[in-house]
GROMACS .gro file of C-alpha atoms in nm:
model
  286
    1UNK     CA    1  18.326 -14.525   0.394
    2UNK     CA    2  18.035 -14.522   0.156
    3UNK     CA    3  18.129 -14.632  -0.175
    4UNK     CA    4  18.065 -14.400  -0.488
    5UNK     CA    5  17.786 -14.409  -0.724
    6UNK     CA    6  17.929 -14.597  -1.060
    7UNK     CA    7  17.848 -14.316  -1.247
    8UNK     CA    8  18.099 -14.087  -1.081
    9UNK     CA    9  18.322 -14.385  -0.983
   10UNK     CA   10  18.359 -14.458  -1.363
   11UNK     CA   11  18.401 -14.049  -1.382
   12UNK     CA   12  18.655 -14.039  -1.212
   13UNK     CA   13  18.859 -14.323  -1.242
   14UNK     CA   14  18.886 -14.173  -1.648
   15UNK     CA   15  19.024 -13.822  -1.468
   16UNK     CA   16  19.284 -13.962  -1.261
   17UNK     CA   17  19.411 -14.235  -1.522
   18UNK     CA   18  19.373 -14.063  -1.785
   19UNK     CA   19  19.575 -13.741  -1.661
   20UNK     CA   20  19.717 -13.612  -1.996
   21UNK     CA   21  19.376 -13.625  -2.205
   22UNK     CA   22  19.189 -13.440  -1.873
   23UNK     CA   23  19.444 -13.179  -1.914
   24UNK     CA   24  19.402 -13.095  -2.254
   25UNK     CA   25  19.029 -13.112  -2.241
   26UNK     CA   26  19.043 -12.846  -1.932
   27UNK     CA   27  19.251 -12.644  -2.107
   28UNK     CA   28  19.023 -12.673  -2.443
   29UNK     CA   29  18.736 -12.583  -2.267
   30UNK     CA   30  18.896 -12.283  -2.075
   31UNK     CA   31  18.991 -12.145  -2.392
   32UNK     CA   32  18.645 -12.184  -2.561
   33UNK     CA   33  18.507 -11.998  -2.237
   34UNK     CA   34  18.759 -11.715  -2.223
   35UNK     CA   35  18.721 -11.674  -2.596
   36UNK     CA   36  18.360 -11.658  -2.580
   37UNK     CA   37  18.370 -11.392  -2.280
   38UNK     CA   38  18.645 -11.218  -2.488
   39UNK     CA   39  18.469 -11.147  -2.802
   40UNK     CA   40  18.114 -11.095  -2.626
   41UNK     CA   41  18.270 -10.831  -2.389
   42UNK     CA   42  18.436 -10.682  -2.710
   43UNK     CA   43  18.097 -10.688  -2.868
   44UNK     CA   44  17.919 -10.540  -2.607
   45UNK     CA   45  18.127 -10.229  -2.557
   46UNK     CA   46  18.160 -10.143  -2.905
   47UNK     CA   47  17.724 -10.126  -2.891
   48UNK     CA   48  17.759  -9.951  -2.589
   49UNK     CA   49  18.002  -9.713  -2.734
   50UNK     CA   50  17.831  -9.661  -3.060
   51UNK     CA   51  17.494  -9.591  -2.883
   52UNK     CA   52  17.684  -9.373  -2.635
   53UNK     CA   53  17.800  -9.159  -2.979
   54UNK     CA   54  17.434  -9.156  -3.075
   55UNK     CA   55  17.322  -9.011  -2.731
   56UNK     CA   56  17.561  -8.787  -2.722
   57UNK     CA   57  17.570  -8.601  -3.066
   58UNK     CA   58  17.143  -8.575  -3.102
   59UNK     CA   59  16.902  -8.454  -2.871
   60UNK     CA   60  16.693  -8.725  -2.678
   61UNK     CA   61  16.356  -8.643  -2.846
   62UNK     CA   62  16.287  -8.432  -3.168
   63UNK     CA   63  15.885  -8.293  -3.181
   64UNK     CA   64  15.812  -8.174  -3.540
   65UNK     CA   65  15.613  -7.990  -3.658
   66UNK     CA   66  15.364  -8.308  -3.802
   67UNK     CA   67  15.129  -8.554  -3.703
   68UNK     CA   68  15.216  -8.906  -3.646
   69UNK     CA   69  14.854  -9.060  -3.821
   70UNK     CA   70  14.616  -8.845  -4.036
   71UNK     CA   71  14.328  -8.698  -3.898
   72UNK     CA   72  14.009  -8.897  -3.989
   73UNK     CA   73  13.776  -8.724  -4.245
   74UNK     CA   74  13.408  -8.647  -4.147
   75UNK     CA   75  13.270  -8.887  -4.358
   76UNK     CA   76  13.483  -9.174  -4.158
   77UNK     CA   77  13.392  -9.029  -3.852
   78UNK     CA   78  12.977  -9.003  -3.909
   79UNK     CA   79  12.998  -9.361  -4.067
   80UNK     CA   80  13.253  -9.547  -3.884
   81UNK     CA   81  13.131  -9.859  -3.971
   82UNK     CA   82  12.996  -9.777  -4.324
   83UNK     CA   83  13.115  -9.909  -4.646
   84UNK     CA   84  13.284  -9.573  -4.732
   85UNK     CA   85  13.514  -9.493  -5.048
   86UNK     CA   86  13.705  -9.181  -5.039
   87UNK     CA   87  13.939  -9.090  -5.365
   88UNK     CA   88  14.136  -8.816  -5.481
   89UNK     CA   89  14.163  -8.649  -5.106
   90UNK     CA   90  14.452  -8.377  -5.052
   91UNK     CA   91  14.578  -8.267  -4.716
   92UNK     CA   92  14.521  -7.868  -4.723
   93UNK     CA   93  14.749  -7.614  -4.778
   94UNK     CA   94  14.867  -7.512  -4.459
   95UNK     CA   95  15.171  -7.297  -4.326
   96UNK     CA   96  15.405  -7.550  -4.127
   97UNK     CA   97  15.525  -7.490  -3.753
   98UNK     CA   98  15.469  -7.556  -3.428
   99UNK     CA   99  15.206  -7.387  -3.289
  100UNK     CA  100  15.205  -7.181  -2.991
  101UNK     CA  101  15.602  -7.325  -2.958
  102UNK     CA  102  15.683  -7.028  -2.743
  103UNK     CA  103  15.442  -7.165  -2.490
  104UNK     CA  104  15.529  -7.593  -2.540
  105UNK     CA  105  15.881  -7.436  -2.467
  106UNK     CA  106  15.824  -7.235  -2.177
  107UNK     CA  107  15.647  -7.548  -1.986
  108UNK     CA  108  15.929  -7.818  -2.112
  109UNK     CA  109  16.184  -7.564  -1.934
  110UNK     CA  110  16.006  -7.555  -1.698
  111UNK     CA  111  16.046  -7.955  -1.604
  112UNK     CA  112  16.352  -8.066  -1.404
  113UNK     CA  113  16.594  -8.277  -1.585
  114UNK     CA  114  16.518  -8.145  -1.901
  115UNK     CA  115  16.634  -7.902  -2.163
  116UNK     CA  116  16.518  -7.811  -2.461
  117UNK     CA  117  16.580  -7.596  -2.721
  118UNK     CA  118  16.398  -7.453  -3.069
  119UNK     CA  119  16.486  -7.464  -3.445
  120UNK     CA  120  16.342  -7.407  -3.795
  121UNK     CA  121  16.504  -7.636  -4.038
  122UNK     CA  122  16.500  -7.663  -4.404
  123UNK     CA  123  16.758  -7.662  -4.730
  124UNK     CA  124  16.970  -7.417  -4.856
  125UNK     CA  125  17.175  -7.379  -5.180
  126UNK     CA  126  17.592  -7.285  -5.094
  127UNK     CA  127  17.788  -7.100  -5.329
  128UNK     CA  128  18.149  -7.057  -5.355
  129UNK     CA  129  18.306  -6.981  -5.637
  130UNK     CA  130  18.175  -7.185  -5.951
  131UNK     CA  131  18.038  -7.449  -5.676
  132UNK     CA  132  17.688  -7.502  -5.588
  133UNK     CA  133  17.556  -7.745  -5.332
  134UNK     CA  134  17.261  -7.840  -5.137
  135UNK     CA  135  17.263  -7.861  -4.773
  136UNK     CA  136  17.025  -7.843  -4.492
  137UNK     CA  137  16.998  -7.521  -4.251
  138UNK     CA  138  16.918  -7.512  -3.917
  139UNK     CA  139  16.830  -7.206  -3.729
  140UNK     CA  140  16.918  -7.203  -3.373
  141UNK     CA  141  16.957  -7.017  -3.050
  142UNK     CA  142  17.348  -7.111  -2.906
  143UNK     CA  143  17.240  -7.063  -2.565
  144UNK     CA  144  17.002  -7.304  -2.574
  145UNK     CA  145  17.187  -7.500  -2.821
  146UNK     CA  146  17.478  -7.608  -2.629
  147UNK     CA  147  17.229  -7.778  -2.365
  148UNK     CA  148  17.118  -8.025  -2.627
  149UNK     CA  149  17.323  -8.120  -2.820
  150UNK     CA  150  17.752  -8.134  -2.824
  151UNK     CA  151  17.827  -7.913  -3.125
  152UNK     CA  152  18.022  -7.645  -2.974
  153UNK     CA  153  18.326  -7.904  -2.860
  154UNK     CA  154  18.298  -8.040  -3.231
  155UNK     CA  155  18.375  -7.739  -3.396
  156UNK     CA  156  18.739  -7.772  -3.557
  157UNK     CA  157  18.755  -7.344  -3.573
  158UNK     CA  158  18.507  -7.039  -3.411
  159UNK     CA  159  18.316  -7.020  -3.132
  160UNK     CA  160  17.909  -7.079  -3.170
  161UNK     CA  161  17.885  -6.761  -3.019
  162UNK     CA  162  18.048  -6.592  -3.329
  163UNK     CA  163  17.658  -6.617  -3.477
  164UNK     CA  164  17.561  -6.375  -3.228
  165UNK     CA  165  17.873  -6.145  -3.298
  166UNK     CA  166  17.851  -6.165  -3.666
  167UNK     CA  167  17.561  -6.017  -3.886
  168UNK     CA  168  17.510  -6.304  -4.138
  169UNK     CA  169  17.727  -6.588  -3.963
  170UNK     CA  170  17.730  -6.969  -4.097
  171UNK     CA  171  17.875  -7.281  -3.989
  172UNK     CA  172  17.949  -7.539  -4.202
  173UNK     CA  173  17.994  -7.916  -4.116
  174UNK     CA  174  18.380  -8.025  -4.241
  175UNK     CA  175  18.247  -8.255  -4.557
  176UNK     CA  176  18.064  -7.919  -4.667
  177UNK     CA  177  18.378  -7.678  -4.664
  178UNK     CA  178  18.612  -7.964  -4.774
  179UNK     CA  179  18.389  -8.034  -5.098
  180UNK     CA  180  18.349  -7.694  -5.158
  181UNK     CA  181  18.708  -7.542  -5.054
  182UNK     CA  182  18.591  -7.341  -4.794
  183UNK     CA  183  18.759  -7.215  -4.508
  184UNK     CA  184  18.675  -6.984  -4.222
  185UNK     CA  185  18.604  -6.645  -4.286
  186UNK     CA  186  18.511  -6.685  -4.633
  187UNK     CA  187  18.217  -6.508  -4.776
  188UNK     CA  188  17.948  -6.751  -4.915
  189UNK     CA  189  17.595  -6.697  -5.128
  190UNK     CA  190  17.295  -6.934  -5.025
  191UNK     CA  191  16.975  -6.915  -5.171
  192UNK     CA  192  16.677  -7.066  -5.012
  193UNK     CA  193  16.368  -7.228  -5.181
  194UNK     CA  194  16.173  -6.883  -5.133
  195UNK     CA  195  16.434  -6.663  -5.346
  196UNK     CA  196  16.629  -6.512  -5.083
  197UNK     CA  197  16.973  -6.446  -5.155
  198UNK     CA  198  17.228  -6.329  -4.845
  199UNK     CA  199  17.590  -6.310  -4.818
  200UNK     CA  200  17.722  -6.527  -4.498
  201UNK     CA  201  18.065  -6.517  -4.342
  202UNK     CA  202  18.163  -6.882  -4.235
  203UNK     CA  203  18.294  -6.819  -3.859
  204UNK     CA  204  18.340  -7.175  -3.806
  205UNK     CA  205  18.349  -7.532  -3.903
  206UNK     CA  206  18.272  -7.876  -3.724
  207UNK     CA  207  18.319  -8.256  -3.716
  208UNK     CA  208  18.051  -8.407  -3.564
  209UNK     CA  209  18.213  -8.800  -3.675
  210UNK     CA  210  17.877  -8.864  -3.850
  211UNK     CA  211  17.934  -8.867  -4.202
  212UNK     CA  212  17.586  -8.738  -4.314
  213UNK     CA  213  17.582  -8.419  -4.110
  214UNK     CA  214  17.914  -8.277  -4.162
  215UNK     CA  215  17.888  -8.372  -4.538
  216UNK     CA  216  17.487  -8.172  -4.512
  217UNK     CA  217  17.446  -7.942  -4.255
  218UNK     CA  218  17.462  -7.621  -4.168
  219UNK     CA  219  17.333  -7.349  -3.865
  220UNK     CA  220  17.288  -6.987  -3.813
  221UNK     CA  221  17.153  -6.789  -3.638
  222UNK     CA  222  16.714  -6.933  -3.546
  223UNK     CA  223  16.628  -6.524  -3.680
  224UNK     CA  224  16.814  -6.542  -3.989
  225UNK     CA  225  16.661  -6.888  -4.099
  226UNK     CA  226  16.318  -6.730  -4.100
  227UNK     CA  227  16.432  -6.446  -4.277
  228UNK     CA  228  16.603  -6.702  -4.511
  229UNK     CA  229  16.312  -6.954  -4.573
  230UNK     CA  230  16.050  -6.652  -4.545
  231UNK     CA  231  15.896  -6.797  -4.191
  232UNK     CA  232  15.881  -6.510  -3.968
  233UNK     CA  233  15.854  -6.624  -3.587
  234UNK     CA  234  15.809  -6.985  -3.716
  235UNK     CA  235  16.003  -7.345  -3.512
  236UNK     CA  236  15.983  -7.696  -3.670
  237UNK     CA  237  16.151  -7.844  -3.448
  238UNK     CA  238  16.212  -7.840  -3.063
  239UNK     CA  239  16.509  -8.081  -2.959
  240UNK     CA  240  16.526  -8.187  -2.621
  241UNK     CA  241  16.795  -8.319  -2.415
  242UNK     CA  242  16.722  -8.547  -2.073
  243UNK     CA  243  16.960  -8.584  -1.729
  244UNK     CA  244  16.799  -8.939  -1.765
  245UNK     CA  245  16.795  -9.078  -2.160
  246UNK     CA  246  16.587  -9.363  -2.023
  247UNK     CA  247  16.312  -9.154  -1.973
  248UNK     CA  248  16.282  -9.033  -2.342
  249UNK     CA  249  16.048  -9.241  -2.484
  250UNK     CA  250  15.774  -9.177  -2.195
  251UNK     CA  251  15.836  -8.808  -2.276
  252UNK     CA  252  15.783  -8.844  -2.623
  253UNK     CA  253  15.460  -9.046  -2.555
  254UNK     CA  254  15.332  -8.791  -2.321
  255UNK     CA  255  15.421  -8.501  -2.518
  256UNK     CA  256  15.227  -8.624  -2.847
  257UNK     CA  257  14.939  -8.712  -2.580
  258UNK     CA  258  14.919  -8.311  -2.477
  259UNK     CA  259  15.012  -8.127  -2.781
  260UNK     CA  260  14.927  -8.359  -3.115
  261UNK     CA  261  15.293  -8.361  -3.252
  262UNK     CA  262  15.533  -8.636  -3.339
  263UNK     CA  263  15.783  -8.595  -3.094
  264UNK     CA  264  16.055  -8.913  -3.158
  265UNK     CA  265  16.258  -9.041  -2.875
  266UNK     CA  266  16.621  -9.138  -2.939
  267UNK     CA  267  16.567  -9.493  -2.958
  268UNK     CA  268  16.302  -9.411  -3.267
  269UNK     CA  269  16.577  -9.223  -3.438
  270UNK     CA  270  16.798  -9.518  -3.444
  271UNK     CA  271  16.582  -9.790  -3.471
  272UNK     CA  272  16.710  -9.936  -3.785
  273UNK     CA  273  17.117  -9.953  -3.617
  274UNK     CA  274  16.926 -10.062  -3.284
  275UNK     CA  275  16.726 -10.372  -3.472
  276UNK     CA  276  17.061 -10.475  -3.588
  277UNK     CA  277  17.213 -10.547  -3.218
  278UNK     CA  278  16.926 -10.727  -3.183
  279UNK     CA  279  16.978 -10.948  -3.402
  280UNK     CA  280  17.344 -10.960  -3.304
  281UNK     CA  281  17.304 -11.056  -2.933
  282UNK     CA  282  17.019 -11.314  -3.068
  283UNK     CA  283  17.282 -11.506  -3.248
  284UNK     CA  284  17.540 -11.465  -2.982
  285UNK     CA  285  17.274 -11.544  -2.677
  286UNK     CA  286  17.044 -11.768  -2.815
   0.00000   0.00000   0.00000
């Protein structure tokens, strides 16, 4: 029988001997392990859960109604390379909207995997009583709604299809009613920016588990937002929803590529609570 080399000779002659100490340094180091796999598998679902939350109460990509860089000015574009000074420049007055949205939303529909679904957005003042607050309104259509984003199983009372039923309908996120002291079926005043005043019934209230929306927003009906903010046949937004959320940032890309507009994938809407587990699994994986 060949004889060991010294070093694992010397190796094990310490295990065998030395059966007490081997133990306890097993033992140590199958604790280190299994605490290590313990907290990193605890760390990992609670990302995975928290970006599952974000998926699933926002659409996948958002295209606005804006540019993502500034066109260049003639000047810059006759003298590219020219020592060239321009001051006191202000973007034009123009109406804002999507153009030709009715058309960008008719060919998204018409891609498999994909819905997508239109909005005008913008602020409101509430009334109730001798409260006033400012929220955000967002017009929508609930049949197209409910493909993008989750809203309809966070509502706490009503149906989203109570907009259609009712002739100024509201819903208001939980923080909204709760700071105000409204329930559902109250009557409410808004005013928007452009002097419009309308009486709304609130036919229901959600709880979306994001703090900033229930506390800010608020939807009707996509028609009565443009009569509201004065912006007949006008979108801001169109929010799309994919079968495959992998796919949303090549979507975005290629959608700014054909039509001009920002159009932000999910992954741009979170990117400041994305850059954190970053950071977190660089520390834990170095």
């Amino acid at each position: 029988m060949r004889p060991l080399p010294l070093g694992v000779d010397i190796a094990l002659q310490h295990l065998l001997n030395r059966r007490r100490q081997t133990a306890v340094s097993l033992l140590g180091v199958a604790l280190g392990v299994a605490f290590f796999i313990a907290i990193s598998a605890m760390l990992q679902g609670f990302q995975r859960d928290f970006i599952a939350r974000i998926i699933d109460v926002q659409p996948h990509v958002i295209v606005m109604d804006e540019v993502r860089t500034p066109p260049r000015q003639p000047v810059e574009r006759l003298f590219p390379d020219g020592a060239v000074a321009l001051e006191g420049l202000k973007p034009r007055d123009e109406v804002r909207g999507i153009r030709g949205a009715r058309n960008i939303l008719e060919t998204l529909e018409a891609t498999p995997g994909l819905h997508v679904a239109p909005a005008l957005s913008g602020n409101l003042l509430l009334r109730f009583g001798g409260k006033d607050l400012s929220v955000n309104v967002t017009g929508i259509e609930p049949s197209r709604e409910r493909g993008v984003t989750h809203i309809e199983k966070d509502l706490l009372s009503g149906t989203l299809d109570a907009l259609y039923t009712t002739s100024n309908g509201i819903i208001l996120g939980e923080g909204v009613a709760k700071k105000a002291g409204i329930k559902k079926d109250d009557l409410v005043s808004v005013v928007s920016p452009a002097g419009v005043v309308m009486k709304m019934k609130v036919v229901a209230i959600f709880n979306s588990g994001i703090t900033v929306l229930d506390n800010f927003d608020t939807y009707v009906l996509l028609k009565k937002a443009q009569v509201l903010l004065s912006r007949t046949n006008v979108v801001n937004r169109l929010k799309i929803r994919l079968d495959d959320v992998e796919q949303a940032q090549a979507l975005a890309a290629r959608i700014e590529r054909q039509y001009g507009y920002r159009a932000e994938p999910w992954q741009e809407q979170s990117r400041n609570v994305l850059s954190l587990y970053v950071i977190q699994n660089s520390i834990m994986y170095p």
